[in-house]
Tab-separated table of C-alpha atoms in Angstrom:
chain	number	residue	atom	x	y	z
A	1	MET	CA	-266.689	-80.343	184.931
A	2	CYS	CA	-268.728	-83.114	185.788
A	3	TYR	CA	-266.647	-85.676	187.190
A	4	MET	CA	-263.142	-86.575	187.297
A	5	SER	CA	-260.269	-89.374	188.828
A	6	GLY	CA	-259.358	-89.097	191.988
A	7	SER	CA	-255.118	-88.490	190.780
A	8	ILE	CA	-256.924	-85.597	188.863
A	9	GLN	CA	-255.821	-82.058	190.387
A	10	MET	CA	-258.045	-79.052	189.173
A	11	ASP	CA	-255.794	-74.793	189.899
A	12	ASN	CA	-257.252	-71.848	188.262
A	13	LEU	CA	-254.164	-70.204	186.817
A	14	PHE	CA	-254.293	-67.077	184.656
A	15	LEU	CA	-251.957	-68.183	181.973
A	16	PRO	CA	-250.229	-64.745	180.794
A	17	GLU	CA	-249.455	-65.486	177.491
A	18	ASN	CA	-252.978	-65.149	176.119
A	19	GLU	CA	-253.701	-61.746	174.857
A	20	GLY	CA	-257.060	-61.808	174.991
A	21	ASN	CA	-257.570	-62.959	178.840
A	22	ILE	CA	-257.183	-58.954	179.632
A	23	TRP	CA	-260.557	-57.813	177.611
A	24	TYR	CA	-262.064	-60.980	178.915
A	25	TRP	CA	-262.041	-60.049	182.284
A	26	LEU	CA	-262.814	-55.930	180.975
A	27	PHE	CA	-266.251	-57.940	178.954
A	28	GLY	CA	-267.439	-60.078	182.672
A	29	LYS	CA	-265.518	-63.158	181.541
A	30	ASN	CA	-263.663	-65.134	183.251
A	31	ALA	CA	-260.072	-64.297	182.623
A	32	THR	CA	-258.524	-67.325	183.971
A	33	SER	CA	-257.484	-70.877	182.448
A	34	VAL	CA	-258.637	-74.272	184.655
A	35	VAL	CA	-256.168	-76.664	184.720
A	36	PHE	CA	-256.647	-80.319	185.179
A	37	LEU	CA	-253.005	-82.354	186.283
A	38	ASN	CA	-252.694	-85.903	186.810
A	39	GLN	CA	-251.163	-86.500	189.634
A	40	GLY	CA	-250.565	-90.000	190.059
A	41	ALA	CA	-249.056	-93.270	188.796
A	42	ASN	CA	-252.039	-94.215	186.631
A	43	ASP	CA	-253.639	-92.008	183.887
A	44	GLY	CA	-256.319	-90.141	184.158
A	45	PHE	CA	-259.678	-88.873	183.697
A	46	VAL	CA	-261.876	-85.601	182.876
A	47	ALA	CA	-265.524	-85.713	182.297
A	48	ILE	CA	-266.438	-82.146	180.794
A	49	ALA	CA	-269.674	-80.776	179.552
A	50	ALA	CA	-271.122	-77.947	177.520
A	51	PRO	CA	-273.162	-75.246	179.473
A	52	SER	CA	-275.149	-75.452	177.238
A	53	LEU	CA	-277.035	-77.793	174.813
A	54	ALA	CA	-274.599	-78.881	172.291
A	55	ARG	CA	-272.573	-81.355	169.972
A	56	ILE	CA	-268.479	-81.181	171.370
A	57	LEU	CA	-266.993	-81.387	168.179
A	58	PRO	CA	-263.037	-82.576	168.472
A	59	ILE	CA	-260.721	-80.295	166.190
A	60	ASP	CA	-257.345	-80.885	165.255
A	61	LEU	CA	-256.064	-77.327	164.616
A	62	ALA	CA	-252.837	-79.183	162.679
A	63	MET	CA	-255.743	-80.008	159.631
A	64	PHE	CA	-256.717	-76.918	159.463
A	65	GLY	CA	-253.247	-74.495	160.184
A	66	GLY	CA	-252.974	-74.061	163.392
A	67	GLN	CA	-256.190	-71.589	163.688
A	68	LEU	CA	-259.253	-71.565	162.983
A	69	LEU	CA	-261.374	-67.661	163.558
A	70	CYS	CA	-264.200	-68.507	166.350
A	71	GLN	CA	-267.830	-67.177	167.311
A	72	PRO	CA	-267.225	-65.620	171.136
A	73	ASP	CA	-267.290	-69.182	173.601
A	74	ALA	CA	-267.255	-71.139	170.617
A	75	PHE	CA	-263.588	-72.460	172.782
A	76	LEU	CA	-264.617	-74.719	175.681
A	77	CYS	CA	-260.644	-76.646	176.460
A	78	SER	CA	-257.828	-77.840	175.343
A	79	VAL	CA	-255.878	-80.902	175.298
A	80	ASN	CA	-252.253	-78.586	175.113
A	81	ASP	CA	-251.761	-74.803	174.484
A	82	VAL	CA	-253.932	-73.488	172.767
A	83	ARG	CA	-253.820	-69.893	172.228
A	84	VAL	CA	-257.037	-67.262	172.725
A	85	THR	CA	-256.657	-64.292	171.355
A	86	ASN	CA	-259.352	-61.368	169.844
A	87	SER	CA	-259.336	-60.143	166.648
A	88	ILE	CA	-261.771	-57.337	164.742
A	89	ASP	CA	-262.408	-57.730	161.556
A	90	GLN	CA	-265.723	-56.310	160.662
A	91	ARG	CA	-267.580	-57.821	163.382
A	92	VAL	CA	-266.629	-59.038	166.409
A	93	ARG	CA	-264.559	-62.794	166.169
A	94	ASN	CA	-261.930	-64.496	168.830
A	95	VAL	CA	-259.375	-66.918	166.695
A	96	VAL	CA	-257.638	-70.015	168.272
A	97	ALA	CA	-254.499	-70.640	167.164
A	98	GLY	CA	-252.316	-73.773	168.492
A	99	PRO	CA	-249.261	-76.255	166.369
A	100	GLU	CA	-251.670	-79.334	166.672
A	101	VAL	CA	-253.756	-79.182	169.202
A	102	ILE	CA	-256.720	-80.002	169.538
A	103	LEU	CA	-259.275	-77.905	169.866
A	104	ARG	CA	-263.593	-78.726	171.453
A	105	GLN	CA	-266.505	-76.464	170.193
A	106	LYS	CA	-269.682	-76.194	171.181
A	107	ILE	CA	-272.132	-76.784	168.276
A	108	GLU	CA	-275.964	-76.695	168.834
A	109	GLY	CA	-278.714	-78.182	166.478
A	110	GLN	CA	-277.546	-81.018	163.300
A	111	VAL	CA	-273.070	-79.713	162.498
A	112	VAL	CA	-272.160	-79.583	158.517
A	113	GLN	CA	-269.001	-78.785	158.163
A	114	LYS	CA	-268.272	-77.423	154.320
A	115	ASN	CA	-265.474	-77.283	152.449
A	116	LEU	CA	-265.699	-74.526	149.922
A	117	ASP	CA	-263.125	-74.115	146.619
A	118	VAL	CA	-261.370	-71.164	145.890
A	119	GLY	CA	-263.946	-68.434	144.454
A	120	GLU	CA	-266.858	-70.848	145.622
A	121	VAL	CA	-269.184	-68.424	147.764
A	122	LEU	CA	-271.565	-69.700	149.986
A	123	ILE	CA	-274.663	-67.808	152.055
A	124	VAL	CA	-275.425	-67.793	155.733
A	125	ASP	CA	-277.078	-67.138	158.257
A	126	ALA	CA	-274.954	-65.368	160.765
A	127	SER	CA	-275.736	-67.134	163.626
A	128	CYS	CA	-275.288	-70.103	161.780
A	129	ILE	CA	-271.350	-69.739	161.627
A	130	VAL	CA	-269.403	-71.420	164.444
A	131	ALA	CA	-266.362	-71.491	162.504
A	132	MET	CA	-263.913	-70.712	159.925
A	133	THR	CA	-260.162	-71.310	158.729
A	134	ALA	CA	-258.399	-68.158	158.292
A	135	THR	CA	-258.193	-68.595	154.324
A	136	VAL	CA	-262.015	-67.908	153.598
A	137	ASN	CA	-263.413	-64.737	153.069
A	138	PHE	CA	-266.307	-63.434	154.112
A	139	GLN	CA	-269.226	-59.904	153.560
A	140	ILE	CA	-272.030	-59.082	155.977
A	141	LYS	CA	-274.746	-58.670	153.967
A	142	SER	CA	-278.636	-57.845	154.926
A	143	THR	CA	-281.563	-59.766	153.538
A	144	GLY	CA	-283.632	-57.261	153.026
A	145	PRO	CA	-284.990	-54.021	152.754
A	146	ILE	CA	-284.036	-51.911	155.888
A	147	ARG	CA	-288.676	-51.684	156.088
A	148	ARG	CA	-287.853	-55.450	156.979
A	149	MET	CA	-285.222	-54.319	159.403
A	150	VAL	CA	-287.067	-52.211	160.925
A	151	PHE	CA	-290.975	-54.177	162.045
A	152	GLY	CA	-288.754	-57.139	162.672
A	153	GLY	CA	-288.083	-60.392	160.951
A	154	GLU	CA	-286.052	-63.257	161.334
A	155	ASN	CA	-282.465	-64.163	159.157
A	156	LEU	CA	-282.120	-60.209	158.370
A	157	ILE	CA	-277.899	-60.466	158.166
A	158	SER	CA	-275.884	-62.689	156.375
A	159	VAL	CA	-272.966	-63.460	155.202
A	160	GLU	CA	-271.356	-64.251	152.223
A	161	LEU	CA	-268.583	-66.554	152.550
A	162	THR	CA	-265.702	-66.705	149.735
A	163	GLY	CA	-263.784	-70.219	149.306
A	164	PRO	CA	-260.789	-71.413	149.422
A	165	GLY	CA	-261.263	-73.346	152.940
A	166	MET	CA	-263.388	-74.956	155.643
A	167	VAL	CA	-266.385	-73.920	157.151
A	168	PHE	CA	-267.990	-75.115	160.342
A	169	LEU	CA	-272.132	-74.615	160.559
A	170	GLN	CA	-274.840	-74.846	162.841
A	171	SER	CA	-278.244	-75.619	162.089
A	172	LEU	CA	-279.293	-74.630	165.321
A	173	PRO	CA	-277.926	-71.554	167.552
A	174	PHE	CA	-278.343	-71.088	171.121
A	175	TYR	CA	-280.560	-67.217	170.684
A	176	ARG	CA	-282.591	-69.409	168.324
A	177	PHE	CA	-283.177	-71.646	170.306
A	178	SER	CA	-283.845	-69.839	174.091
A	179	GLN	CA	-286.586	-67.866	171.847
A	180	ARG	CA	-288.368	-70.326	170.772
A	181	ILE	CA	-289.338	-71.334	174.551
A	182	ALA	CA	-289.215	-68.056	175.296
A	183	ARG	CA	-292.510	-67.749	172.930
A	184	ALA	CA	-293.411	-70.959	173.372
A	185	VAL	CA	-293.709	-70.271	177.977
A	186	THR	CA	-295.186	-67.061	178.303
A	187	SER	CA	-297.259	-67.014	175.077
A	188	PRO	CA	-300.188	-70.042	176.638
A	189	ASN	CA	-300.215	-67.712	179.716
A	190	MET	CA	-300.719	-64.625	178.854
A	191	ARG	CA	-304.422	-65.652	176.296
A	192	GLU	CA	-304.518	-67.967	179.356
A	193	ASN	CA	-304.645	-65.338	181.700
A	194	PRO	CA	-306.470	-61.826	180.996
A	195	LYS	CA	-306.314	-59.740	183.503
A	196	PHE	CA	-302.725	-58.748	181.866
A	197	PHE	CA	-304.046	-56.713	179.539
A	198	ILE	CA	-307.074	-55.746	181.587
A	199	GLN	CA	-304.582	-53.653	184.135
A	200	ILE	CA	-302.919	-52.383	181.378
A	201	ALA	CA	-306.112	-51.465	179.247
A	202	ILE	CA	-307.170	-49.630	183.916
A	203	PHE	CA	-302.794	-48.017	183.405
A	204	PHE	CA	-304.035	-46.491	180.737
A	205	VAL	CA	-307.734	-44.847	181.689
A	206	LEU	CA	-306.272	-43.489	184.633
A	207	ALA	CA	-303.446	-41.819	183.128
A	208	TYR	CA	-305.375	-40.817	180.565
A	209	VAL	CA	-308.305	-38.638	183.608
A	210	MET	CA	-304.429	-37.944	185.576
A	211	ILE	CA	-303.405	-36.065	182.635
A	212	VAL	CA	-307.494	-34.608	181.904
A	213	SER	CA	-307.781	-33.213	185.220
A	214	SER	CA	-304.881	-31.917	185.063
A	215	LEU	CA	-305.520	-30.407	182.314
A	216	ILE	CA	-308.772	-29.039	183.536
A	217	LEU	CA	-307.356	-27.255	186.759
A	218	THR	CA	-304.798	-25.445	185.223
A	219	ASP	CA	-307.585	-23.680	182.974
A	220	ILE	CA	-309.595	-22.675	186.520
């Protein structure tokens, strides 16, 4: 929450009908829900922002059968009751369901909304998937040989989506954005500060000397 009108009262409640709350608590997440109530006679307002660089996309779940399969932490807030549960089907996902409610999701980068026809196949990076309808069938696949997975690289895992249904994609996942920032911050420092490499070299030289000395003393 960024700001709100004076007539809004904020309360922290545990909603037992949300089946996923106990699992959220076990895995270190917040097991309660923040509820905003307008106690005044006039309409109030609440400004809510995402905890990271993202776009907030309003979604009417009634247009998608009342249910969406979302990535973890995709749900931000709703104007009505939204039931959040966990489902395991080839990978951990959040199932967000509710009749005629508004779901707000946090999406980084450019938002792409793809409507898949019956039998239409779409192959995407697994991290770019934000949400999809329950009618979309998906299968996780590797995009390269084993040696590529061993020696690193991007886009190692792709997802094959088969319609019918709607898919929401993001062009810049947060983890990829954070990696770019980390590289930009650490790489210049490493080049401008050669003491780090000198310290590593001295450490290995001292370790080598200690090992050789211990072997010589043992033989004596």
